[in-house]
mmCIF file of C-alpha atoms and ligand atoms in Angstrom:
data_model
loop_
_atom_site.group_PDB
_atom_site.id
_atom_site.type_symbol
_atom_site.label_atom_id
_atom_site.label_comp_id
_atom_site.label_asym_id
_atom_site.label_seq_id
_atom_site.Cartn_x
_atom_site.Cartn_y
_atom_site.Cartn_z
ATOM 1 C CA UNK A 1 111.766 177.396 316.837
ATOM 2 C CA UNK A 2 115.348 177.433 318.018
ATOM 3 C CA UNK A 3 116.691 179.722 319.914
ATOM 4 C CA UNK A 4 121.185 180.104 320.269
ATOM 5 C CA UNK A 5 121.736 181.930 323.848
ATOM 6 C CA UNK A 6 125.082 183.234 324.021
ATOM 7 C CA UNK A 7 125.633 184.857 327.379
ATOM 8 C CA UNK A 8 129.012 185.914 326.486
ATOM 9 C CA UNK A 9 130.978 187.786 329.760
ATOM 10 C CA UNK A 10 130.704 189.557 333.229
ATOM 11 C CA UNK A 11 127.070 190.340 333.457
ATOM 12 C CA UNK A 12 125.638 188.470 330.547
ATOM 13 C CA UNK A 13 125.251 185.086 331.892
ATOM 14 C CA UNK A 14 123.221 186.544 334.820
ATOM 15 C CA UNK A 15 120.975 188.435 332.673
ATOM 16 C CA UNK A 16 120.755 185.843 330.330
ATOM 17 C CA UNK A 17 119.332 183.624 332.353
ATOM 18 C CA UNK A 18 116.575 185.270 333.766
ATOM 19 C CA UNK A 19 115.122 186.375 329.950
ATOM 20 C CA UNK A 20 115.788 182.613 329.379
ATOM 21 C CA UNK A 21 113.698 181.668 332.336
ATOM 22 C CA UNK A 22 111.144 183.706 330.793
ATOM 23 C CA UNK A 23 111.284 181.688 327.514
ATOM 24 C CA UNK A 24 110.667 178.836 329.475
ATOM 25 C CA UNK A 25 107.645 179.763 331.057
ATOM 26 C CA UNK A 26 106.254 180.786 327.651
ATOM 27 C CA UNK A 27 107.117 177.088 326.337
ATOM 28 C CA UNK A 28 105.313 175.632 329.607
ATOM 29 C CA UNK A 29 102.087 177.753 327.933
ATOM 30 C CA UNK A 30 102.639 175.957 324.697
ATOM 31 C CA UNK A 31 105.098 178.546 322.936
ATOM 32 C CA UNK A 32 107.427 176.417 320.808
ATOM 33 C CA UNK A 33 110.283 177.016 321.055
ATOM 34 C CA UNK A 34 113.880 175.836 322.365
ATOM 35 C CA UNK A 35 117.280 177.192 323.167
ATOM 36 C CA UNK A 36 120.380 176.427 323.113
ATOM 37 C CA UNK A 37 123.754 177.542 324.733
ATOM 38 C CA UNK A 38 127.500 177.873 323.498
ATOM 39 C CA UNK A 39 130.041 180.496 324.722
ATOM 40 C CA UNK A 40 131.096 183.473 323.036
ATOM 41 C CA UNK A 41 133.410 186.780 323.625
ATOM 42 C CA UNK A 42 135.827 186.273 326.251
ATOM 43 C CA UNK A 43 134.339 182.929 327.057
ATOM 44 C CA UNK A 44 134.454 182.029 323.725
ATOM 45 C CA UNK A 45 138.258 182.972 323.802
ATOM 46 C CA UNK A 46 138.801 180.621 327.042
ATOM 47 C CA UNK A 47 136.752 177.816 325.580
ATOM 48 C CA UNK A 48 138.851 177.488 322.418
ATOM 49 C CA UNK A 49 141.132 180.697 321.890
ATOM 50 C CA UNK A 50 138.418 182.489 319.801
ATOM 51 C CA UNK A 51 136.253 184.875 320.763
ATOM 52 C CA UNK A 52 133.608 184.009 317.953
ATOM 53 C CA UNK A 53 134.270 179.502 318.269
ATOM 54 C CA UNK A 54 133.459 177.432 315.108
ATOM 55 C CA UNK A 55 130.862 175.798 316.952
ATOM 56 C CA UNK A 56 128.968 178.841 318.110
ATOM 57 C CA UNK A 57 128.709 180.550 314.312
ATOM 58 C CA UNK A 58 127.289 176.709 313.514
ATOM 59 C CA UNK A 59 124.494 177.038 316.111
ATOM 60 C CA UNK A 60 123.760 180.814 315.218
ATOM 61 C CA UNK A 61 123.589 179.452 311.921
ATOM 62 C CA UNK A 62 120.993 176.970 312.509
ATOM 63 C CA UNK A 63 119.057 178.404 314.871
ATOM 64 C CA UNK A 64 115.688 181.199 313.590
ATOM 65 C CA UNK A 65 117.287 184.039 316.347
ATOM 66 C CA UNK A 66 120.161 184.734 318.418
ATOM 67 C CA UNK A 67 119.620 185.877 321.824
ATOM 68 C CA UNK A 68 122.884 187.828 323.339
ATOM 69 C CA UNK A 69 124.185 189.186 326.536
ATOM 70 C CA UNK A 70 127.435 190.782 326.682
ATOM 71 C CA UNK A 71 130.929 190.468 325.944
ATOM 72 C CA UNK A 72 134.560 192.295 327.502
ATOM 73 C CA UNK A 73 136.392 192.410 330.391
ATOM 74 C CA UNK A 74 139.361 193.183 332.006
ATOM 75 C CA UNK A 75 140.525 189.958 331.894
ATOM 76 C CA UNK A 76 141.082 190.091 328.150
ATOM 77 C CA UNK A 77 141.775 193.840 327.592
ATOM 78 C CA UNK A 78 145.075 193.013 326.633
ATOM 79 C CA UNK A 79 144.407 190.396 323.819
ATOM 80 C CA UNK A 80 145.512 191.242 320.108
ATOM 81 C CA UNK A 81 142.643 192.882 318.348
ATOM 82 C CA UNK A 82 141.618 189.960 316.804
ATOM 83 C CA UNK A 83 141.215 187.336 320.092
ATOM 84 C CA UNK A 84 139.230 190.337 321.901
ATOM 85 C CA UNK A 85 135.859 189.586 323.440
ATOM 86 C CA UNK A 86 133.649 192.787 321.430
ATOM 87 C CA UNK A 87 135.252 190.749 318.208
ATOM 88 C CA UNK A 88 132.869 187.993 318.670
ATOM 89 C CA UNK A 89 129.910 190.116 318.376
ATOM 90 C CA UNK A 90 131.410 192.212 315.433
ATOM 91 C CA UNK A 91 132.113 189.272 313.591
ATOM 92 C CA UNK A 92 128.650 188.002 314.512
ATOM 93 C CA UNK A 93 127.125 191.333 313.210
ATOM 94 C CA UNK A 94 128.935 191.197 309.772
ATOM 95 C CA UNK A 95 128.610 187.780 309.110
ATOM 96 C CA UNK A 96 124.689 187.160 309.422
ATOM 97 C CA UNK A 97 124.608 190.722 307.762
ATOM 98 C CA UNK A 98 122.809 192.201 310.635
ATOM 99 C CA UNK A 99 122.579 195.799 308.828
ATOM 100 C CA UNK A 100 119.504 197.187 311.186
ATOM 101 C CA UNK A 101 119.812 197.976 314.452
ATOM 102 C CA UNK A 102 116.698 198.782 316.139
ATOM 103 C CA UNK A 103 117.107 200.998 320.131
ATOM 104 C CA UNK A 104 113.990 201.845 321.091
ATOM 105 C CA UNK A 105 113.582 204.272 324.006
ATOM 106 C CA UNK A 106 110.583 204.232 325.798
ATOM 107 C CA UNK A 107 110.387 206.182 328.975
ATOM 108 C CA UNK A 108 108.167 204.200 331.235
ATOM 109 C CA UNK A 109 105.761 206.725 333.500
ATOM 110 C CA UNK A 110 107.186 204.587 336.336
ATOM 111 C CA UNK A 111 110.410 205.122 335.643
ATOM 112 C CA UNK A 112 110.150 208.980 334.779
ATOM 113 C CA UNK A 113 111.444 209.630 338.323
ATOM 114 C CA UNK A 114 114.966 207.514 337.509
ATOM 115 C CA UNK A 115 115.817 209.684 334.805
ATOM 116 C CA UNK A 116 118.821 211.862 335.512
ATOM 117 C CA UNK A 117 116.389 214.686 333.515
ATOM 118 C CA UNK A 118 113.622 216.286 334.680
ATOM 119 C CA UNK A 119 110.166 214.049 334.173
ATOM 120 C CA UNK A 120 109.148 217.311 332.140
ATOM 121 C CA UNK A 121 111.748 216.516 329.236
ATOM 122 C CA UNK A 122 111.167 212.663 328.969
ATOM 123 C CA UNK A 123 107.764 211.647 330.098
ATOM 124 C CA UNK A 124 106.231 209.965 327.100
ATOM 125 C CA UNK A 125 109.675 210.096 325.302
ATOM 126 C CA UNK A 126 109.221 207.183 322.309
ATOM 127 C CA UNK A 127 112.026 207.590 320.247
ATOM 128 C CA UNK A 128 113.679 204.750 317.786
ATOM 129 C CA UNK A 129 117.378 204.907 317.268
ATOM 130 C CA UNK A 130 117.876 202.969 313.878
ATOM 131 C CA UNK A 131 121.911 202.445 314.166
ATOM 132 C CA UNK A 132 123.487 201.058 310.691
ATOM 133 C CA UNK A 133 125.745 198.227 312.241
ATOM 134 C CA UNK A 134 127.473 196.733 309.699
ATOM 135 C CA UNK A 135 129.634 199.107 308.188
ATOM 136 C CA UNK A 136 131.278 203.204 308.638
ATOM 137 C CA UNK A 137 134.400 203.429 310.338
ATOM 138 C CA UNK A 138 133.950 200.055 312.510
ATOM 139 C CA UNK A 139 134.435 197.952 309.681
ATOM 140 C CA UNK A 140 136.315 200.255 307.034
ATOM 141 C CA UNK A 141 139.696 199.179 305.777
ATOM 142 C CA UNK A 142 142.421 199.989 305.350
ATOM 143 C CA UNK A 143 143.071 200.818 309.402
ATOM 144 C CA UNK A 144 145.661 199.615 311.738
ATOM 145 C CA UNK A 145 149.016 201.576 313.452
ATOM 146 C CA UNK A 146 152.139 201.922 311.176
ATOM 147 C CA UNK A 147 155.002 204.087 310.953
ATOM 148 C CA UNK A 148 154.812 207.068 309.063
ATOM 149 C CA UNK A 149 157.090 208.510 306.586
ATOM 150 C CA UNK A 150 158.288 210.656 309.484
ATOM 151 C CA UNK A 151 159.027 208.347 311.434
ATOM 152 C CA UNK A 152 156.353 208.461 313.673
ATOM 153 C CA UNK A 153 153.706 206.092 314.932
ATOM 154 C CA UNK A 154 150.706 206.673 313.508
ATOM 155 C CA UNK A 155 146.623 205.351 314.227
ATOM 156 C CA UNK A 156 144.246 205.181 311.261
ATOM 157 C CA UNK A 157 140.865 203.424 310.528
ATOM 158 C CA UNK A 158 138.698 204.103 307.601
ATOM 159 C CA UNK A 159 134.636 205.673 307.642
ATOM 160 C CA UNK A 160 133.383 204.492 304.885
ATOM 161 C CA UNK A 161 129.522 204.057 303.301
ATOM 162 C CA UNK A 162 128.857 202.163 300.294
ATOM 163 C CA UNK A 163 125.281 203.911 298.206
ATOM 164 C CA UNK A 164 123.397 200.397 298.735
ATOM 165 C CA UNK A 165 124.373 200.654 302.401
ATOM 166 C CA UNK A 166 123.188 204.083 303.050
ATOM 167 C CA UNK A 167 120.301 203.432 300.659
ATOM 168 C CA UNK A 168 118.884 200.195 303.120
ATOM 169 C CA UNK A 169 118.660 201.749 305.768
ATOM 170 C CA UNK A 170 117.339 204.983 304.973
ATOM 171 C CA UNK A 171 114.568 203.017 303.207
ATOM 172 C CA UNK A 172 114.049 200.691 306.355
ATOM 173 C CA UNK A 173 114.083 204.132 308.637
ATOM 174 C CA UNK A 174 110.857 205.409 306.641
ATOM 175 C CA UNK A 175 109.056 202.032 306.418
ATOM 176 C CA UNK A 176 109.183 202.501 310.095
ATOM 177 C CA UNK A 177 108.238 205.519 310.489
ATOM 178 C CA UNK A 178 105.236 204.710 308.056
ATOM 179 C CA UNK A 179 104.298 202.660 311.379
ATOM 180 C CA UNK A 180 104.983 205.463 313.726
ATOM 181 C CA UNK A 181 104.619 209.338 313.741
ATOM 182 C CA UNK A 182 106.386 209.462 310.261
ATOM 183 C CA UNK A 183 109.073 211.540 311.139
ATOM 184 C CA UNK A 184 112.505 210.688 310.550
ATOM 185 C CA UNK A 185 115.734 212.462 311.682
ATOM 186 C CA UNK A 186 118.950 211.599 309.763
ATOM 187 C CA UNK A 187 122.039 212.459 311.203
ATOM 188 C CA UNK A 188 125.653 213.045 310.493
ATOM 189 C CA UNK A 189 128.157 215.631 309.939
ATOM 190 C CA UNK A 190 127.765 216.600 306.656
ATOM 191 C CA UNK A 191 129.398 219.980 307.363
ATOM 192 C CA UNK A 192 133.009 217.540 308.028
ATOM 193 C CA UNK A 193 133.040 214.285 306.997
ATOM 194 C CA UNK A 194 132.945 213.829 302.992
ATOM 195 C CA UNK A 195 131.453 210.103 303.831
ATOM 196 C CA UNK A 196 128.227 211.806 306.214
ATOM 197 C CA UNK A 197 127.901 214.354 302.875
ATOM 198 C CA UNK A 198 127.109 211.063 300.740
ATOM 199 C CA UNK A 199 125.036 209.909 303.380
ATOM 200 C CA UNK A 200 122.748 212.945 303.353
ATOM 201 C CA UNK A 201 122.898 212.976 299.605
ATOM 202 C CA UNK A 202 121.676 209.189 299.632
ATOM 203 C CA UNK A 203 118.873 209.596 302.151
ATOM 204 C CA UNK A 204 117.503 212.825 300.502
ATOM 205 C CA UNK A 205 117.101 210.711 297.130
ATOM 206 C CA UNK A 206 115.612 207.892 298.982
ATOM 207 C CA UNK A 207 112.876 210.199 299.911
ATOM 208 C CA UNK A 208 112.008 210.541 297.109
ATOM 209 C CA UNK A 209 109.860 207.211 297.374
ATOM 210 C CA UNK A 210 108.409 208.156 300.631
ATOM 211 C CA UNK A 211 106.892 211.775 300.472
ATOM 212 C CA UNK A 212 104.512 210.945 303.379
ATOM 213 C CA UNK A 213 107.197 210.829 305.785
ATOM 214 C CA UNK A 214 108.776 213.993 307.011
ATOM 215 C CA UNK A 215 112.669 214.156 306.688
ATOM 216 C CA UNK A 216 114.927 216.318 308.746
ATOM 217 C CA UNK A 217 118.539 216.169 308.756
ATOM 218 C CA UNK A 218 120.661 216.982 312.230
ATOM 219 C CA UNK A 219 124.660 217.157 312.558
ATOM 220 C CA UNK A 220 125.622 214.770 315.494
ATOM 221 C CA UNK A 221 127.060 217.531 317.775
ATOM 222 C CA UNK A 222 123.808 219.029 317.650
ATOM 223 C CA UNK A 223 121.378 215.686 318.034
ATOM 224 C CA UNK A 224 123.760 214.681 321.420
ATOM 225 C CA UNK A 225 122.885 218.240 322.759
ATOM 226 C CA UNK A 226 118.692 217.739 321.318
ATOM 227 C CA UNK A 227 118.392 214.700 322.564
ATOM 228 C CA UNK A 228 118.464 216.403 326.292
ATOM 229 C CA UNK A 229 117.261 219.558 325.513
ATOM 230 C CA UNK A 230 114.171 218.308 324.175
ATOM 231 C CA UNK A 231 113.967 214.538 322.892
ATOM 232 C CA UNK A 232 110.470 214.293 321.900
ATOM 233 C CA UNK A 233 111.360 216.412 319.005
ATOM 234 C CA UNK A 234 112.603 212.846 317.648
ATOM 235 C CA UNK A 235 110.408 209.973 316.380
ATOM 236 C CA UNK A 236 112.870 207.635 314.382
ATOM 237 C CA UNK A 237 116.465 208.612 314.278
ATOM 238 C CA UNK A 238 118.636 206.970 311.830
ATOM 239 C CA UNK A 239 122.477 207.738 311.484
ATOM 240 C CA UNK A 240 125.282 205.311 311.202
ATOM 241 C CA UNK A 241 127.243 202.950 312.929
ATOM 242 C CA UNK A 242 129.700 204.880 315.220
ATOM 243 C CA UNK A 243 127.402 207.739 315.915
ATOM 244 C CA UNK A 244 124.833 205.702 316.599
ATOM 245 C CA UNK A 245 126.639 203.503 319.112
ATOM 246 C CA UNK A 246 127.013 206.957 321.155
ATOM 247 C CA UNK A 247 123.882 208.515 320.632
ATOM 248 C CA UNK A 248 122.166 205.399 321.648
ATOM 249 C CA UNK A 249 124.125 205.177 324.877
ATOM 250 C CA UNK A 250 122.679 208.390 325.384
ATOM 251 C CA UNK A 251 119.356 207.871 324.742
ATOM 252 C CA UNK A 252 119.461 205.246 327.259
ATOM 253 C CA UNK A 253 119.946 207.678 330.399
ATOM 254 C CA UNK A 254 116.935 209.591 329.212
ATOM 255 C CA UNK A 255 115.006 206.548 330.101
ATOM 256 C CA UNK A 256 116.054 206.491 333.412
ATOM 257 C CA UNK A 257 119.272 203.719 333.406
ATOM 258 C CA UNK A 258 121.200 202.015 330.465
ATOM 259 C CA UNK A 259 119.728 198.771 331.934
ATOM 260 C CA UNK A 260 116.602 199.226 330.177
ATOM 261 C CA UNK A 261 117.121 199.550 326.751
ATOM 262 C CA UNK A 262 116.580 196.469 324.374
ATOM 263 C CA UNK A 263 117.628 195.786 320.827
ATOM 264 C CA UNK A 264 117.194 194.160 317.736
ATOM 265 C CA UNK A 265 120.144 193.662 314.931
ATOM 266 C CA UNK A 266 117.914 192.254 311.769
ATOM 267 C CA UNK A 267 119.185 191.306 308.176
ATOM 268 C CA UNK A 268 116.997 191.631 305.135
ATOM 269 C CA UNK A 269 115.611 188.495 306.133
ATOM 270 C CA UNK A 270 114.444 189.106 310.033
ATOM 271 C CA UNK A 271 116.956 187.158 311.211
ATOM 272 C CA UNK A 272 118.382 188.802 314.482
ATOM 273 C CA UNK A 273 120.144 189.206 317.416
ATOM 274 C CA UNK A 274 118.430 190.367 320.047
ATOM 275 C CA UNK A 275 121.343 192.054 323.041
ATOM 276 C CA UNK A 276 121.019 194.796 325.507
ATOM 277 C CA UNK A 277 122.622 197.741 324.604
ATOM 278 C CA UNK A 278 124.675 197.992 327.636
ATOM 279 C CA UNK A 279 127.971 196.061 328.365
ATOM 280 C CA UNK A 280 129.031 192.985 330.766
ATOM 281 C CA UNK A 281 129.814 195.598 333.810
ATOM 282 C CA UNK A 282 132.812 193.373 334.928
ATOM 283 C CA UNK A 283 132.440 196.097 338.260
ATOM 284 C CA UNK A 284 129.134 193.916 339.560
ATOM 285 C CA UNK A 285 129.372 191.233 337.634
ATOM 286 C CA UNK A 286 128.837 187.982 339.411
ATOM 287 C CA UNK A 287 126.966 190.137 342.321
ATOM 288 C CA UNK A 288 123.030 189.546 341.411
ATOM 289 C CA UNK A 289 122.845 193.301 340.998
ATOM 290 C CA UNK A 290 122.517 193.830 337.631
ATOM 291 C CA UNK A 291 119.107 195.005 335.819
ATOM 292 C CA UNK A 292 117.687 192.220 333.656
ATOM 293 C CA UNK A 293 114.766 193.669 332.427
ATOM 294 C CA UNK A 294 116.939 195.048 328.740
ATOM 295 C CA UNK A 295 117.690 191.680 327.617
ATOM 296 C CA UNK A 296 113.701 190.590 328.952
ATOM 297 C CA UNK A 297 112.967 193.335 327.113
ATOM 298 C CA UNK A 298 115.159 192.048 323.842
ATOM 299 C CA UNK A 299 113.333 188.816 324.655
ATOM 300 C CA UNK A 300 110.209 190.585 323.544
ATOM 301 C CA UNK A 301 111.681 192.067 320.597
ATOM 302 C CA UNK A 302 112.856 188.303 319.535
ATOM 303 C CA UNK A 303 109.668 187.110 319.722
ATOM 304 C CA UNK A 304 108.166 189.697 317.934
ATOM 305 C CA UNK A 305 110.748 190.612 315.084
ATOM 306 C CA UNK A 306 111.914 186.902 314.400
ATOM 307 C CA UNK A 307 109.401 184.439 316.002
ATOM 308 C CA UNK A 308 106.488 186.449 314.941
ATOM 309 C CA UNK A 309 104.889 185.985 318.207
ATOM 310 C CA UNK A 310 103.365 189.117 318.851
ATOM 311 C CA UNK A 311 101.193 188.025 321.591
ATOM 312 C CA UNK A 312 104.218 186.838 323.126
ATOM 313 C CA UNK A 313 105.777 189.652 322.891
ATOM 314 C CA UNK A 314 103.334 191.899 324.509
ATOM 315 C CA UNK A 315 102.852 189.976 327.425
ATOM 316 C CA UNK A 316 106.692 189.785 328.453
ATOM 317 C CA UNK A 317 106.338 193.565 327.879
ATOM 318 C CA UNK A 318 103.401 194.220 329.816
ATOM 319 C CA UNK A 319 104.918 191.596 332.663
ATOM 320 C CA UNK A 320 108.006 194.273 332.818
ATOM 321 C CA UNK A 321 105.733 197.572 333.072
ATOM 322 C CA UNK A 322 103.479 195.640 335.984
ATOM 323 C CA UNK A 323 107.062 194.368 337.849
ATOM 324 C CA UNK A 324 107.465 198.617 337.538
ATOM 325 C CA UNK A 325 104.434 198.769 338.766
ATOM 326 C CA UNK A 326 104.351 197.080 341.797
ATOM 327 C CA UNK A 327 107.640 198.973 343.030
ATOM 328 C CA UNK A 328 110.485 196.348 341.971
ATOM 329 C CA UNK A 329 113.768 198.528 341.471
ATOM 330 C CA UNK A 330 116.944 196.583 340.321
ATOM 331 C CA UNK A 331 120.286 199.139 341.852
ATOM 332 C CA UNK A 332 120.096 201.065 338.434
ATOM 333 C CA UNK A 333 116.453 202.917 338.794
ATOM 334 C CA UNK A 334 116.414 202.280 342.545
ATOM 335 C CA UNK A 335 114.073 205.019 344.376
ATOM 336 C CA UNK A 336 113.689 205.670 348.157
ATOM 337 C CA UNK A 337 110.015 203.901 348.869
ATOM 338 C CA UNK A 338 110.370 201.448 345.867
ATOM 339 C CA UNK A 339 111.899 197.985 346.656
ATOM 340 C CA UNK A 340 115.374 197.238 345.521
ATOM 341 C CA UNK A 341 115.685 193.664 344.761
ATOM 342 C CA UNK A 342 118.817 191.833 342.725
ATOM 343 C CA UNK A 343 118.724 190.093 339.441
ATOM 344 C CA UNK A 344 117.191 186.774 339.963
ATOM 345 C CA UNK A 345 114.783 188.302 342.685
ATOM 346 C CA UNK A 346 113.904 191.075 339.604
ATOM 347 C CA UNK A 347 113.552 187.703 337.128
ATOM 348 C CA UNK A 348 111.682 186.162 339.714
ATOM 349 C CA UNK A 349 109.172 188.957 339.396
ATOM 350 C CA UNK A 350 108.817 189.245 335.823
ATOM 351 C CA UNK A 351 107.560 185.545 335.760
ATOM 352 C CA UNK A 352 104.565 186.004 338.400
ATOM 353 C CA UNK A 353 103.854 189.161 336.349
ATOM 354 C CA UNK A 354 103.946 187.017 333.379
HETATM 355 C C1 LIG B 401 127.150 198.312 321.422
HETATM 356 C C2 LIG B 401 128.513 198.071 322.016
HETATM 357 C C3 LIG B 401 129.415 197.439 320.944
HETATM 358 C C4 LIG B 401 129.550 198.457 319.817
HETATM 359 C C5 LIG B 401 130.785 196.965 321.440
HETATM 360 C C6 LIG B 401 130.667 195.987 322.577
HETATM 361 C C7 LIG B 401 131.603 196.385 320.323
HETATM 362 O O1 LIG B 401 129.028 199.260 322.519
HETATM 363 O O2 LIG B 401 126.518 197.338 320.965
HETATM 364 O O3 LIG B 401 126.693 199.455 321.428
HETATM 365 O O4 LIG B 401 130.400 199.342 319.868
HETATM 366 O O5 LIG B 401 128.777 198.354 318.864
HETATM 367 MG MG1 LIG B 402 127.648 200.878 322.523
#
């Protein structure tokens, strides 16, 4: 099984590498698999002038899963749209038709403490953001700037939902809930947006095939305010692409630091890329301070949603609750008494856990 690593910018290298180290020491035990490496996002637009190279799409294409770091920086915030670094994984997203986004939140009891909320609200919080990713307003045409008939400079982009769009991911929201508490929360703002009105219409009917799951709806100014009020109201979430890109940000602070949470981006065929949710933090990038264990932790979601290697998958997760455990606290969750070690130290862990 092949493996294409693409680090991408500031931070991603350095977390890369320590989930790849952990790939390696599941080969040594017989896992078979191997990786390879090619540049993407801003070092994809220094290596050849794109931010998505010919040569990177190739090895996505022939590789069974994509494993992905970040992408952005300063460095290239002034690039045409096109050349920018967050292109690369767009273009990456659309083109292997990565539709599903899966952002688990899982509120370690170890962790409860590093939660900017009280242990009360979150402890035991297991909540699944399913994020549509590969269309609504990100991806809409028309959009650019032009001058209006006044005159005047103007800023549009397009949200827009196709019925087979809304209609996959609904259905893949209640499979999964099927395998959870069956409970699924759609949400949008049906009470604004004409596009979010066809998206509740769409869901509703899709229920229609799964009666055993409960469906609630939720407008999106009201799910950012639930989800700190009380978030284990929620079991799987599933809303679209730009409201779940927020949501799921916030989600992420309710598990104590945006360096935790893993994902998955699957296509119809379980293909995926497997990134953290946060960003390349160009502020400590380079330092060995940033937390590791989200992309370890979308290490385990590779093996499991594309490599099939469930086993696999629950040791590198069980390796990062026992590196909580023991006390190891990368800058992000650090806590007086714990031990606040750096990125490779925090890798280092993870493997003699492992
Ligand atoms: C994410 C990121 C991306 C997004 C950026 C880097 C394009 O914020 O994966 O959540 O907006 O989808
Ligand atoms: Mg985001």
């Amino acid at each position: 099984m092949k493996i294409a690593v693409l680090a991408g910018d500031g931070i991603g290298p350095e977390i890369t590498a320590q989930a790849v180290r952990v790939l390696q020491a599941l080969a040594a035990d017989g896992l078979a698999v191997e990786m390879e490496h090619a540049p993407v996002g801003g070092a994809g637009y220094d290596a050849s002038g794109d931010p998505l190279p010919e040569a990177t799409l190739k090895l996505a294409g022939q590789a069974d899963a994509i494993l992905f770091g970040s992408v952005g920086g300063p460095k290239y915030d002034t690039l045409p749209r096109a050349k920018r670094p967050e292109q690369g994984l767009l273009r990456l997203r659309k083109h292997f038709d990565l539709f599903a986004n899966l952002r688990p939140a899982i509120v370690y009891p170890e962790l409860a403490h590093a939660s900017t909320l009280k242990p009360e609200v979150i402890s035991g919080l297991d909540l699944l953001i399913l994020r549509e990713l590969t269309s609504d307003i990100y991806f809409g045409q028309p959009r650019g700037v032009r001058t209006n008939e006044n005159g005047e400079r103007e800023g549009f982009d397009t949200m827009r939902y196709t019925e087979s769009e809304i209609r996959r991911i609904a259905q893949l929201a209640f499979e999964t809930a099927r395998k959870r508490q069956r409970r699924v929360c759609s949400v949008d703002k049906a009470n604004v947006l004409e596009t979010t009105q066809f998206w509740r219409e769409v869901v509703t009917e899709v229920h229609g095939q799964y009666r055993d799951v409960e469906l609630t709806h939720m407008y999106v100014d009201n799910a950012a305010m639930q989800l700190v009020r009380d978030p284990r109201q929620f079991d799987v979430m599933v809303t679209g692409n730009m409201f779940g890109d927020i949501l799921s940000d916030e989600a992420s602070m309710l598990t104590g630091s945006i360096g935790m949470l893993p994902s998955a981006s699957l296509n119809a065929r379980g293909f995926g890329l497997y990134e953290p949710i946060h960003g390349s933090a160009p502020d400590i990038a380079g330092r060995n301070l940033a937390n590791p264990l989200a992309t370890i932790l979308s290490t385990a979601m590779l093996l499991r949603h594309s490599l099939h290697q469930e086993a696999a998958a629950r040791r590198v997760e069980a390796a990062v609750r026992k590196v909580l455990g023991q006390g190891f606290r990368t800058a992000d969750i650090a806590e007086t008494g714990k031990r606040t070690v750096g990125t490779r130290e925090m890798g280092d862990a993870v493997l003699a856990a492992l």
